């Protein structure tokens, strides 16, 4: 039996669920058995639950509610105003929760959409896979490499249809860039570069004093597995991503968009060498992640990728504030989300290939279609893990200040135990732990 929408039921849901459902996240606990749900047929509705309904979560509700074959049955957020706004956004009357486990336990829900802060991606994703739910999770896939690996393993073990939310992947332009690079018409690619610059004004956080959480916020649940900290406004809502406890700054936030066509075009999985330098140089506030950062990645087939971030500077490269570049022995391609330009080397003529990659029906529509066909999505959790890991590797190189060698098969650094310490959290705050797979 589900709860009707009411402030009383919203505020009570964590207390009711904490005892009954804690076994699902206890260290080493065996997940409770769930009856295998039906798989919606081609002409049937897909029933969704939404976990995390801040700005991104409500945006996803807006997207999915437009599909005729979607029913939104539940929304969940630990911050009551966000959850109740999500009800309004849905245009319907979904049930409201502030404990995600109650959404996962719903037998009428076929799939869940997770748009929480990064530190809350892995636990709900794994538990949802174990409960035989299909999962859409925002990027990056998880807070760390170890978490992302376990999420990918859970999705494969339980044969779930998964999609990570790097929606630019679905655009025709990204498909075109990838197939141009794959065709070889640019010659041998020796270097790829991705970059972004920030004006600094919109990123300045200031240094507000610690205080009390706002009304309607279950701050203990918001922290979840992250270390206990005093409430600070900058650690809440959007700016949480600039604190290591919860996110990885701009590198973790944008790697899945900007590096996506690089891995895709180069048919690459992981670098073997990483070195980074940077810091929070331009912004004098209480944020932790870098506002200035250079990362160099060397890949096994003799090419390198450079990530460049600069704050308080309006200029990037090639006249683009953000962009992607491939440098080949016959020519260079630079582009961004919606366009690209090819510059031939002197004496070379670049002939673009015919299209070779099947186009997408749309990132969200693709996931819904694959739920019905039970096929892999283009940004399934295995690919999402590989892409997210590129960002995590850069941040680990920055934080250790070491030149790191990475064994992607073993998912371990071969020359730094300090770096291996960043693969998982040192400790998950009780009662939370990362579920076993």
C-alpha positions in Angstrom: 0.0 0.0 0.0 1.4 3.4 -1.0 1.1 6.7 0.8 -1.1 9.5 -0.4 0.6 12.9 -0.9 0.7 14.7 2.3 3.2 16.6 4.5 2.6 14.1 7.3 3.3 11.0 5.2 6.3 12.7 3.5 8.0 13.6 6.8 7.2 10.2 8.3 8.5 8.0 5.5 12.1 7.9 6.6 11.3 6.9 10.1 9.0 4.2 8.9 11.4 2.8 6.4 14.7 3.0 8.4 14.1 0.0 10.5 12.3 -2.2 7.9 14.7 -1.5 5.1 18.1 -1.0 6.7 19.0 -4.6 5.9 19.3 -3.7 2.3 22.4 -1.5 2.9 24.0 -3.2 5.9 27.6 -4.3 5.4 27.6 -7.6 3.6 23.8 -8.0 3.9 22.0 -10.2 1.5 19.4 -8.2 -0.4 15.8 -9.2 0.3 14.3 -11.2 -2.5 12.0 -9.4 -4.9 9.6 -11.1 -7.3 10.8 -10.6 -10.9 8.7 -7.8 -12.3 7.0 -8.0 -15.7 8.7 -6.5 -18.7 6.5 -4.0 -20.4 5.5 -5.0 -23.9 5.8 -2.8 -27.0 2.4 -1.3 -26.5 2.4 -1.1 -22.7 3.1 1.7 -20.3 6.4 1.8 -18.4 5.9 2.8 -14.7 8.7 5.0 -13.4 9.8 6.2 -10.0 12.1 9.3 -9.6 14.8 9.4 -6.9 16.2 12.9 -6.5 14.0 15.7 -7.7 16.1 18.8 -7.6 16.6 20.8 -10.8 18.0 17.9 -12.8 15.4 15.5 -11.4 12.5 17.8 -12.3 14.0 18.3 -15.7 13.9 14.6 -16.2 10.3 14.4 -15.0 9.5 17.1 -17.6 11.2 15.0 -20.3 9.7 11.6 -19.5 6.2 12.7 -18.8 5.8 13.7 -22.5 6.0 10.1 -23.6 2.6 8.5 -23.9 3.9 5.1 -22.7 5.2 6.5 -19.4 3.4 6.6 -16.0 5.1 8.5 -13.1 4.1 6.6 -10.0 6.5 8.0 -7.3 8.9 10.8 -6.6 11.4 10.9 -3.8 13.6 13.5 -2.3 15.0 14.2 1.2 14.2 17.9 0.8 10.4 18.3 1.0 10.1 21.4 -1.2 11.9 19.6 -4.1 9.6 16.5 -3.7 6.4 18.5 -3.7 7.6 20.6 -6.6 8.2 17.4 -8.5 4.5 16.4 -7.9 3.5 19.7 -9.6 6.0 19.2 -12.4 4.7 15.7 -13.1 1.2 16.9 -13.9 -0.2 13.9 -12.1 -0.5 12.6 -8.6 2.6 10.4 -7.9 3.2 9.1 -4.4 5.8 11.1 -2.4 8.7 9.6 -0.4 11.8 10.8 1.3 13.4 7.4 1.5 14.4 5.9 -1.9 14.2 2.4 -0.7 10.4 2.7 -0.5 10.4 3.5 -4.3 12.6 0.5 -5.1 10.3 -1.8 -3.0 7.3 -0.8 -5.1 6.4 -3.9 -7.2 4.4 -1.8 -9.7 7.4 0.3 -10.6 9.3 -1.0 -13.7 12.3 1.3 -13.6 13.8 4.2 -11.6 15.4 7.5 -12.6 18.2 8.6 -10.3 19.2 12.3 -10.2 20.7 12.6 -6.7 24.0 14.2 -5.9 26.9 12.0 -7.0 27.6 10.5 -3.6 24.0 9.0 -3.7 24.3 7.4 -7.2 25.8 4.0 -6.3 23.7 2.7 -3.5 20.3 3.3 -5.0 21.5 2.1 -8.5 22.8 -1.2 -7.1 19.7 -1.8 -4.9 17.5 -1.1 -7.9 19.3 -3.6 -10.0 19.0 -6.2 -7.3 15.3 -5.5 -7.1 15.1 -6.2 -10.9 14.4 -2.5 -11.8 15.8 -1.0 -14.9 17.8 2.2 -14.1 18.5 5.6 -15.6 21.2 7.4 -13.6 22.6 10.9 -14.1 26.3 11.3 -14.9 28.8 10.7 -13.6 27.8 7.1 -12.9 29.1 7.1 -9.3 31.2 9.1 -6.8 34.3 6.9 -7.3 35.8 4.4 -9.6 35.2 1.5 -7.1 31.5 2.5 -6.8 31.1 2.8 -10.5 32.6 -0.6 -11.1 30.2 -2.2 -8.6 27.2 -0.4 -10.2 28.2 -1.7 -13.7 28.7 -5.3 -12.2 25.2 -5.2 -10.6 23.6 -4.0 -13.9 25.2 -6.9 -15.8 24.6 -9.6 -13.1 20.9 -8.7 -12.9 20.6 -8.1 -16.7 19.1 -4.6 -16.3 18.5 -2.1 -19.0 20.5 0.9 -18.0 21.4 4.4 -19.4 23.7 7.0 -17.9 22.4 10.5 -18.4 25.0 12.0 -20.8 22.3 13.0 -23.2 24.6 14.8 -25.7 25.7 11.3 -26.8 22.4 11.0 -28.7 22.9 14.0 -30.9 23.6 13.6 -34.6 26.7 15.9 -34.3 28.4 13.6 -31.8 27.6 10.6 -33.9 29.2 12.4 -36.9 32.3 13.4 -35.0 32.8 9.8 -33.8 32.4 8.3 -37.2 34.8 10.9 -38.8 37.5 10.0 -36.3 36.9 6.3 -36.7 37.1 6.5 -40.5 40.8 7.5 -40.4 40.3 10.4 -42.8 42.2 12.7 -40.3 45.1 10.3 -40.4 46.6 8.9 -37.2 45.2 10.8 -34.2 48.1 11.7 -31.9 46.4 14.1 -29.5 42.8 14.9 -28.4 42.1 18.0 -26.3 38.9 18.9 -24.4 38.5 22.2 -22.6 36.2 24.5 -20.8 36.6 28.1 -19.4 34.5 29.7 -16.7 33.8 33.4 -16.1 34.3 32.9 -12.3 31.4 35.1 -11.3 28.7 32.4 -11.5 31.1 29.9 -9.8 32.0 32.0 -6.8 30.5 30.5 -3.7 31.6 32.9 -0.9 32.2 31.7 2.6 28.9 31.5 4.4 28.8 30.4 8.0 27.7 26.9 9.1 24.1 26.8 10.2 21.0 24.7 10.5 19.4 22.8 7.6 16.3 24.4 6.0 12.9 23.3 7.0 11.8 20.1 5.4 15.3 18.8 4.9 16.4 15.4 6.3 20.0 16.4 6.4 21.2 13.1 7.9 19.6 11.3 5.0 21.1 13.8 2.5 24.6 13.1 3.9 23.9 9.4 3.7 27.3 7.5 3.3 29.3 10.7 3.2 31.2 11.9 6.4 29.2 13.9 8.9 29.7 17.6 8.5 28.0 20.7 9.9 25.4 22.0 7.5 26.7 24.7 5.2 24.6 26.3 2.4 27.4 25.7 -0.1 27.4 22.0 0.6 23.7 21.8 -0.3 21.7 21.8 -3.6 23.7 22.7 -6.7 27.1 23.6 -5.2 27.6 20.3 -3.4 29.6 19.2 -6.5 32.5 21.5 -5.5 33.2 19.5 -2.3 35.1 16.2 -2.4 32.7 14.5 0.0 29.9 14.6 -2.7 31.4 15.2 -6.1 34.5 15.8 -8.2 34.0 19.4 -9.5 33.9 20.4 -13.1 36.0 17.4 -14.2 33.5 14.8 -12.9 30.6 17.0 -13.9 31.6 17.5 -17.6 33.9 14.6 -18.4 30.9 12.5 -19.6 29.9 15.2 -22.1 33.3 16.4 -23.4 35.3 13.1 -23.3 32.4 11.0 -24.6 33.2 11.6 -28.4 36.9 11.0 -27.6 36.5 7.5 -26.2 33.8 6.8 -28.8 35.8 8.1 -31.7 39.1 6.5 -30.7 37.3 3.2 -29.6 39.2 3.6 -26.3 38.4 2.3 -22.9 41.0 3.7 -20.4 44.3 5.5 -20.2 47.4 3.9 -18.8 49.2 7.0 -17.5 47.7 10.1 -15.8 49.3 13.2 -14.5 47.6 16.4 -13.3 48.2 19.9 -11.9 45.9 22.5 -10.7 44.0 24.0 -7.7 41.4 26.5 -6.6 43.5 29.5 -7.7 40.9 32.0 -9.1 38.1 31.7 -6.5 38.6 32.7 -2.9 35.7 30.8 -1.3 35.1 27.6 0.7 34.9 25.4 -2.3 37.4 22.5 -2.5 37.6 21.2 -6.1 39.9 22.9 -8.6 38.9 25.9 -10.7 42.2 25.6 -12.7 43.3 22.2 -13.9 45.4 20.4 -16.6 45.3 16.6 -16.9 47.3 14.6 -19.4 46.2 11.1 -20.1 48.3 8.7 -22.2 46.4 5.8 -23.9 47.9 2.4 -24.8 47.8 3.0 -28.6 50.2 6.0 -28.5 48.0 9.0 -28.3 47.2 11.4 -25.5 44.2 13.3 -24.2 44.5 16.7 -22.5 41.8 18.1 -20.2 42.0 21.9 -19.6 39.9 24.0 -17.2 40.4 27.7 -16.6 38.3 30.1 -14.5 38.1 33.9 -14.7 39.2 33.8 -18.3 36.7 34.1 -21.2 38.9 32.5 -23.9 39.4 28.9 -24.6 40.8 27.3 -27.8 39.8 27.6 -31.4 37.4 30.5 -30.5 35.4 28.2 -28.3 34.8 28.5 -24.6 34.3 24.7 -24.4 35.2 22.2 -27.0 36.8 19.0 -28.3 39.7 18.7 -30.7 41.3 15.8 -32.5 44.8 16.3 -34.0 45.6 13.9 -36.8 48.5 13.5 -39.2 46.3 14.6 -42.1 44.1 17.2 -40.4 42.5 18.5 -37.2 38.9 18.5 -36.2 37.5 20.8 -33.5 33.9 21.0 -32.4 31.4 21.1 -29.6 27.9 19.8 -28.9 26.3 21.1 -32.1 29.0 21.6 -34.7 32.5 20.7 -35.9 35.1 22.1 -38.2 37.8 20.2 -40.1 41.2 21.9 -40.9 43.3 19.9 -43.4 47.0 19.9 -43.0 49.0 21.6 -45.8 48.8 19.5 -49.0 46.1 17.2 -47.6 42.5 16.8 -48.8 40.0 15.5 -46.2 37.2 13.5 -47.6 34.5 12.9 -45.0 33.1 9.3 -44.7 29.6 8.3 -45.4 27.5 7.9 -42.2 28.2 4.6 -40.5 26.7 4.8 -37.0 23.0 4.3 -36.5 21.3 7.5 -35.2 19.5 7.7 -31.9 15.8 8.2 -31.3 16.8 10.4 -28.4 18.7 9.5 -25.2 15.6 9.1 -23.1 13.5 7.5 -25.8 16.3 5.0 -26.4 16.2 3.8 -22.8 12.4 3.4 -22.9 12.6 1.4 -26.2 15.4 -0.8 -24.8 13.4 -1.5 -21.7 10.8 -3.1 -24.0 13.3 -4.9 -26.3 15.7 -5.9 -23.5 18.7 -4.7 -25.5 21.8 -2.7 -24.4 21.6 1.1 -24.4 24.4 3.1 -26.0 25.3 4.6 -22.7 24.7 1.5 -20.6 26.3 1.5 -17.1 29.5 -0.4 -18.3 30.2 2.4 -20.8 29.1 5.0 -18.2 31.6 3.5 -15.8 34.5 3.7 -18.3 33.7 7.3 -19.2 33.2 8.5 -15.6 36.4 6.8 -14.6 38.4 9.2 -16.8 37.3 12.0 -14.6 38.0 10.2 -11.4 41.5 9.2 -12.6 42.3 12.9 -13.3 41.1 14.0 -9.8 43.1 11.2 -8.1 46.2 12.3 -10.0 45.6 15.8 -8.8 45.0 14.9 -5.2 48.0 12.6 -4.9 50.3 14.8 -7.0 51.7 11.6 -8.5 52.3 10.5 -12.1 50.0 7.4 -12.0 50.1 4.1 -13.9 46.6 2.5 -14.3 45.8 -1.1 -14.9 42.3 -0.9 -16.3 41.7 -4.7 -16.2 42.5 -5.0 -12.5 41.2 -1.5 -11.9 44.2 -0.7 -9.7 47.1 1.7 -9.8 50.3 -0.2 -10.2 52.6 2.4 -8.7 50.7 4.2 -5.8 48.9 2.7 -2.9 47.9 6.2 -1.9 46.0 6.5 -5.2 44.3 3.1 -4.7 43.0 4.5 -1.5 40.7 6.8 -3.5 39.0 4.0 -5.3 36.4 3.7 -2.5 35.5 5.7 0.5 37.7 5.1 3.5 34.5 4.5 5.5 30.8 4.7 4.7 28.9 6.5 7.4 26.7 4.1 9.3 24.2 2.6 8.7 25.1 2.9 5.1 27.5 0.7 3.1 28.0 -0.2 -0.5 25.9 -3.2 -1.3 27.7 -6.4 -2.3 27.2 -7.6 -5.9 
